[in-house]
């Protein structure tokens, strides 16, 4: 199936307005190339996301940053039989946002998967993200970050279930692709859920 691009084309200031929010998913050091759970090309999301951050900031629209924020004994780690190397342990260097990612004052940071025995790929799981978005009058999310086939996918699908419109910034996501094509399949799944793809800012 060919990927359909969303009708809106590039994100421009004229496209966004009241009711829109930007959600930057897990752009943390451990998910960058060379990190504990590095995503190939993961650093390439930073420039398009910084452009989106600037657009939303200038428009006075809310910006949310999600982060994996695990306890040191998290269930997803290999030491506990999970699939992943130790990553994004709360408060460590690896859990910090990418050094060149712009994080303006006033941005909201949402920490997820903070309990030892529960993993959470979706930023909506066990967090207050949905009520925070509703309290801010948000109806539509622009989403980018890492990784397409894990936390971006889960966050977008959950956002659709929560009733938000979603635009995935296609140039601002990168996939792990444990199996070749995982990222493309995830994008298709997001589109089938009603999310749209939009090209770079
Ligand atoms: Zn994790």
mmCIF file of C-alpha atoms and ligand atoms in Angstrom:
data_model
loop_
_atom_site.group_PDB
_atom_site.id
_atom_site.type_symbol
_atom_site.label_atom_id
_atom_site.label_comp_id
_atom_site.label_asym_id
_atom_site.label_seq_id
_atom_site.Cartn_x
_atom_site.Cartn_y
_atom_site.Cartn_z
ATOM 1 C CA UNK A 1 0.000 0.000 0.000
ATOM 2 C CA UNK A 2 1.398 3.373 -0.961
ATOM 3 C CA UNK A 3 1.614 5.846 1.856
ATOM 4 C CA UNK A 4 -0.787 8.708 1.473
ATOM 5 C CA UNK A 5 0.503 12.075 2.449
ATOM 6 C CA UNK A 6 -1.885 14.172 4.492
ATOM 7 C CA UNK A 7 -3.662 16.828 2.507
ATOM 8 C CA UNK A 8 -2.138 19.716 4.380
ATOM 9 C CA UNK A 9 1.427 19.348 3.092
ATOM 10 C CA UNK A 10 4.240 20.945 5.058
ATOM 11 C CA UNK A 11 3.456 22.269 8.490
ATOM 12 C CA UNK A 12 3.314 26.030 8.153
ATOM 13 C CA UNK A 13 2.297 28.682 10.587
ATOM 14 C CA UNK A 14 -0.869 29.220 8.529
ATOM 15 C CA UNK A 15 -1.930 25.613 9.124
ATOM 16 C CA UNK A 16 -1.771 25.643 12.883
ATOM 17 C CA UNK A 17 -3.959 27.518 15.287
ATOM 18 C CA UNK A 18 -5.979 27.279 18.463
ATOM 19 C CA UNK A 19 -6.676 23.657 19.364
ATOM 20 C CA UNK A 20 -3.350 22.410 18.034
ATOM 21 C CA UNK A 21 -0.475 21.099 20.123
ATOM 22 C CA UNK A 22 2.941 19.685 19.306
ATOM 23 C CA UNK A 23 3.957 16.389 20.925
ATOM 24 C CA UNK A 24 7.671 15.548 20.783
ATOM 25 C CA UNK A 25 8.103 11.870 21.628
ATOM 26 C CA UNK A 26 11.179 10.574 23.480
ATOM 27 C CA UNK A 27 13.970 12.530 21.794
ATOM 28 C CA UNK A 28 16.425 11.416 24.478
ATOM 29 C CA UNK A 29 20.159 10.668 24.339
ATOM 30 C CA UNK A 30 19.708 6.926 24.763
ATOM 31 C CA UNK A 31 17.545 6.838 21.604
ATOM 32 C CA UNK A 32 20.103 8.678 19.464
ATOM 33 C CA UNK A 33 22.682 6.764 17.397
ATOM 34 C CA UNK A 34 25.319 5.445 19.807
ATOM 35 C CA UNK A 35 22.893 5.549 22.714
ATOM 36 C CA UNK A 36 21.869 2.573 24.829
ATOM 37 C CA UNK A 37 18.852 1.952 22.633
ATOM 38 C CA UNK A 38 19.923 4.001 19.627
ATOM 39 C CA UNK A 39 17.526 4.466 16.713
ATOM 40 C CA UNK A 40 19.204 4.539 13.271
ATOM 41 C CA UNK A 41 19.080 8.131 12.034
ATOM 42 C CA UNK A 42 17.406 9.160 15.275
ATOM 43 C CA UNK A 43 19.350 12.412 15.378
ATOM 44 C CA UNK A 44 17.775 13.417 12.049
ATOM 45 C CA UNK A 45 14.464 14.168 13.761
ATOM 46 C CA UNK A 46 15.959 17.027 15.752
ATOM 47 C CA UNK A 47 16.156 19.678 12.994
ATOM 48 C CA UNK A 48 12.576 19.227 11.741
ATOM 49 C CA UNK A 49 11.319 19.079 15.320
ATOM 50 C CA UNK A 50 13.168 22.260 16.244
ATOM 51 C CA UNK A 51 11.470 23.973 13.297
ATOM 52 C CA UNK A 52 8.098 22.724 14.514
ATOM 53 C CA UNK A 53 8.888 23.869 18.053
ATOM 54 C CA UNK A 54 9.641 27.351 16.737
ATOM 55 C CA UNK A 55 6.371 27.462 14.783
ATOM 56 C CA UNK A 56 4.318 26.382 17.764
ATOM 57 C CA UNK A 57 6.205 28.681 20.104
ATOM 58 C CA UNK A 58 5.671 31.703 17.853
ATOM 59 C CA UNK A 59 1.977 30.824 17.556
ATOM 60 C CA UNK A 60 1.687 30.558 21.347
ATOM 61 C CA UNK A 61 0.492 26.962 21.087
ATOM 62 C CA UNK A 62 1.242 24.245 23.657
ATOM 63 C CA UNK A 63 4.247 21.950 23.271
ATOM 64 C CA UNK A 64 4.524 18.640 25.114
ATOM 65 C CA UNK A 65 7.724 16.601 25.431
ATOM 66 C CA UNK A 66 7.409 12.971 26.422
ATOM 67 C CA UNK A 67 10.260 10.957 27.873
ATOM 68 C CA UNK A 68 10.964 7.387 28.848
ATOM 69 C CA UNK A 69 11.776 7.717 32.552
ATOM 70 C CA UNK A 70 12.513 4.324 34.016
ATOM 71 C CA UNK A 71 13.552 3.137 37.453
ATOM 72 C CA UNK A 72 16.927 1.330 37.436
ATOM 73 C CA UNK A 73 15.210 -2.050 37.817
ATOM 74 C CA UNK A 74 12.673 -1.576 35.038
ATOM 75 C CA UNK A 75 10.836 -4.615 33.718
ATOM 76 C CA UNK A 76 11.768 -3.857 30.080
ATOM 77 C CA UNK A 77 15.501 -4.279 30.808
ATOM 78 C CA UNK A 78 17.354 -7.471 29.894
ATOM 79 C CA UNK A 79 18.446 -7.879 33.535
ATOM 80 C CA UNK A 80 14.784 -8.560 34.296
ATOM 81 C CA UNK A 81 14.130 -10.679 31.234
ATOM 82 C CA UNK A 82 12.877 -7.810 29.098
ATOM 83 C CA UNK A 83 13.773 -7.088 25.470
ATOM 84 C CA UNK A 84 15.899 -3.961 25.878
ATOM 85 C CA UNK A 85 19.275 -2.949 27.275
ATOM 86 C CA UNK A 86 19.113 -0.637 30.252
ATOM 87 C CA UNK A 87 18.061 2.786 28.929
ATOM 88 C CA UNK A 88 16.547 6.089 29.991
ATOM 89 C CA UNK A 89 17.000 5.552 33.700
ATOM 90 C CA UNK A 90 15.420 8.555 35.414
ATOM 91 C CA UNK A 91 17.878 11.328 36.129
ATOM 92 C CA UNK A 92 20.765 9.849 34.143
ATOM 93 C CA UNK A 93 22.576 11.427 31.201
ATOM 94 C CA UNK A 94 21.009 8.885 28.851
ATOM 95 C CA UNK A 95 17.522 9.938 29.852
ATOM 96 C CA UNK A 96 18.210 13.613 29.109
ATOM 97 C CA UNK A 97 16.720 15.195 26.020
ATOM 98 C CA UNK A 98 19.006 15.411 22.986
ATOM 99 C CA UNK A 99 21.424 18.292 23.635
ATOM 100 C CA UNK A 100 20.419 20.163 20.481
ATOM 101 C CA UNK A 101 16.669 19.698 20.920
ATOM 102 C CA UNK A 102 14.986 23.008 21.680
ATOM 103 C CA UNK A 103 12.909 22.838 24.834
ATOM 104 C CA UNK A 104 11.360 26.254 25.474
ATOM 105 C CA UNK A 105 10.422 27.462 28.905
ATOM 106 C CA UNK A 106 6.813 26.616 29.597
ATOM 107 C CA UNK A 107 6.910 23.368 27.654
ATOM 108 C CA UNK A 108 5.197 20.497 29.421
ATOM 109 C CA UNK A 109 7.282 17.375 30.115
ATOM 110 C CA UNK A 110 5.453 14.065 30.414
ATOM 111 C CA UNK A 111 7.399 11.188 32.014
ATOM 112 C CA UNK A 112 6.228 7.679 31.217
ATOM 113 C CA UNK A 113 7.005 4.087 32.191
ATOM 114 C CA UNK A 114 8.073 5.244 35.627
ATOM 115 C CA UNK A 115 6.960 2.119 37.543
ATOM 116 C CA UNK A 116 9.375 -0.829 37.925
ATOM 117 C CA UNK A 117 6.897 -3.465 36.829
ATOM 118 C CA UNK A 118 5.053 -1.770 33.970
ATOM 119 C CA UNK A 119 6.329 -0.647 30.584
ATOM 120 C CA UNK A 120 4.529 2.061 28.633
ATOM 121 C CA UNK A 121 5.174 2.876 25.003
ATOM 122 C CA UNK A 122 2.229 5.265 24.800
ATOM 123 C CA UNK A 123 2.654 8.659 26.420
ATOM 124 C CA UNK A 124 -1.010 8.381 27.412
ATOM 125 C CA UNK A 125 -0.489 5.245 29.510
ATOM 126 C CA UNK A 126 -0.468 5.908 33.263
ATOM 127 C CA UNK A 127 0.072 9.638 32.677
ATOM 128 C CA UNK A 128 -2.050 12.764 32.825
ATOM 129 C CA UNK A 129 -1.343 13.677 29.195
ATOM 130 C CA UNK A 130 -4.967 13.346 28.001
ATOM 131 C CA UNK A 131 -6.480 15.555 30.733
ATOM 132 C CA UNK A 132 -3.642 18.043 30.319
ATOM 133 C CA UNK A 133 -4.336 18.281 26.588
ATOM 134 C CA UNK A 134 -8.062 18.700 27.173
ATOM 135 C CA UNK A 135 -7.459 21.329 29.842
ATOM 136 C CA UNK A 136 -5.398 23.248 27.274
ATOM 137 C CA UNK A 137 -8.258 23.050 24.755
ATOM 138 C CA UNK A 138 -6.263 20.812 22.430
ATOM 139 C CA UNK A 139 -8.111 18.880 19.729
ATOM 140 C CA UNK A 140 -5.340 18.092 17.238
ATOM 141 C CA UNK A 141 -1.805 16.823 17.820
ATOM 142 C CA UNK A 142 1.233 17.186 15.594
ATOM 143 C CA UNK A 143 3.517 14.307 16.556
ATOM 144 C CA UNK A 144 7.173 13.564 15.856
ATOM 145 C CA UNK A 145 10.033 11.803 17.601
ATOM 146 C CA UNK A 146 11.314 8.321 18.354
ATOM 147 C CA UNK A 147 10.732 5.675 17.424
ATOM 148 C CA UNK A 148 8.167 5.341 14.640
ATOM 149 C CA UNK A 149 7.511 1.662 15.335
ATOM 150 C CA UNK A 150 7.376 1.910 19.144
ATOM 151 C CA UNK A 151 6.529 4.960 21.195
ATOM 152 C CA UNK A 152 5.413 7.193 18.303
ATOM 153 C CA UNK A 153 3.120 4.432 17.045
ATOM 154 C CA UNK A 154 1.680 3.693 20.489
ATOM 155 C CA UNK A 155 1.226 7.365 21.318
ATOM 156 C CA UNK A 156 -0.506 8.138 18.013
ATOM 157 C CA UNK A 157 -2.864 5.143 18.260
ATOM 158 C CA UNK A 158 -3.720 6.064 21.850
ATOM 159 C CA UNK A 159 -4.320 9.678 20.854
ATOM 160 C CA UNK A 160 -6.790 8.511 18.213
ATOM 161 C CA UNK A 161 -8.556 6.321 20.782
ATOM 162 C CA UNK A 162 -8.743 9.369 23.056
ATOM 163 C CA UNK A 163 -10.492 11.234 20.246
ATOM 164 C CA UNK A 164 -7.720 13.604 19.169
ATOM 165 C CA UNK A 165 -7.024 14.373 15.530
ATOM 166 C CA UNK A 166 -3.405 13.531 14.745
ATOM 167 C CA UNK A 167 -0.877 14.619 12.171
ATOM 168 C CA UNK A 168 2.378 12.694 12.130
ATOM 169 C CA UNK A 169 5.308 14.823 10.947
ATOM 170 C CA UNK A 170 6.764 12.246 8.578
ATOM 171 C CA UNK A 171 10.239 13.775 8.343
ATOM 172 C CA UNK A 172 10.469 14.042 12.112
ATOM 173 C CA UNK A 173 10.153 10.341 12.943
ATOM 174 C CA UNK A 174 12.633 7.460 12.580
ATOM 175 C CA UNK A 175 12.113 3.741 13.035
ATOM 176 C CA UNK A 176 14.097 0.987 14.770
ATOM 177 C CA UNK A 177 13.090 -1.552 12.086
ATOM 178 C CA UNK A 178 13.986 -4.670 14.092
ATOM 179 C CA UNK A 179 12.190 -6.382 11.217
ATOM 180 C CA UNK A 180 12.638 -4.557 7.896
ATOM 181 C CA UNK A 181 9.524 -2.532 7.165
ATOM 182 C CA UNK A 182 8.381 -2.159 10.781
ATOM 183 C CA UNK A 183 8.456 1.614 10.466
ATOM 184 C CA UNK A 184 6.459 1.656 7.238
ATOM 185 C CA UNK A 185 3.922 -0.757 8.687
ATOM 186 C CA UNK A 186 3.596 1.414 11.775
ATOM 187 C CA UNK A 187 2.923 4.477 9.616
ATOM 188 C CA UNK A 188 0.247 2.570 7.714
ATOM 189 C CA UNK A 189 -1.329 1.429 10.965
ATOM 190 C CA UNK A 190 -1.386 5.005 12.213
ATOM 191 C CA UNK A 191 -3.043 6.131 8.972
ATOM 192 C CA UNK A 192 -5.633 3.363 9.226
ATOM 193 C CA UNK A 193 -6.457 4.669 12.709
ATOM 194 C CA UNK A 194 -7.271 8.016 11.126
ATOM 195 C CA UNK A 195 -3.966 9.817 11.672
ATOM 196 C CA UNK A 196 -2.612 11.774 8.720
ATOM 197 C CA UNK A 197 0.974 12.168 7.589
ATOM 198 C CA UNK A 198 2.310 15.600 6.921
ATOM 199 C CA UNK A 199 5.665 16.397 5.343
ATOM 200 C CA UNK A 200 8.422 18.390 6.924
ATOM 201 C CA UNK A 201 8.086 21.862 8.302
HETATM 202 ZN ZN1 LIG B 1 11.898 2.311 27.681
#
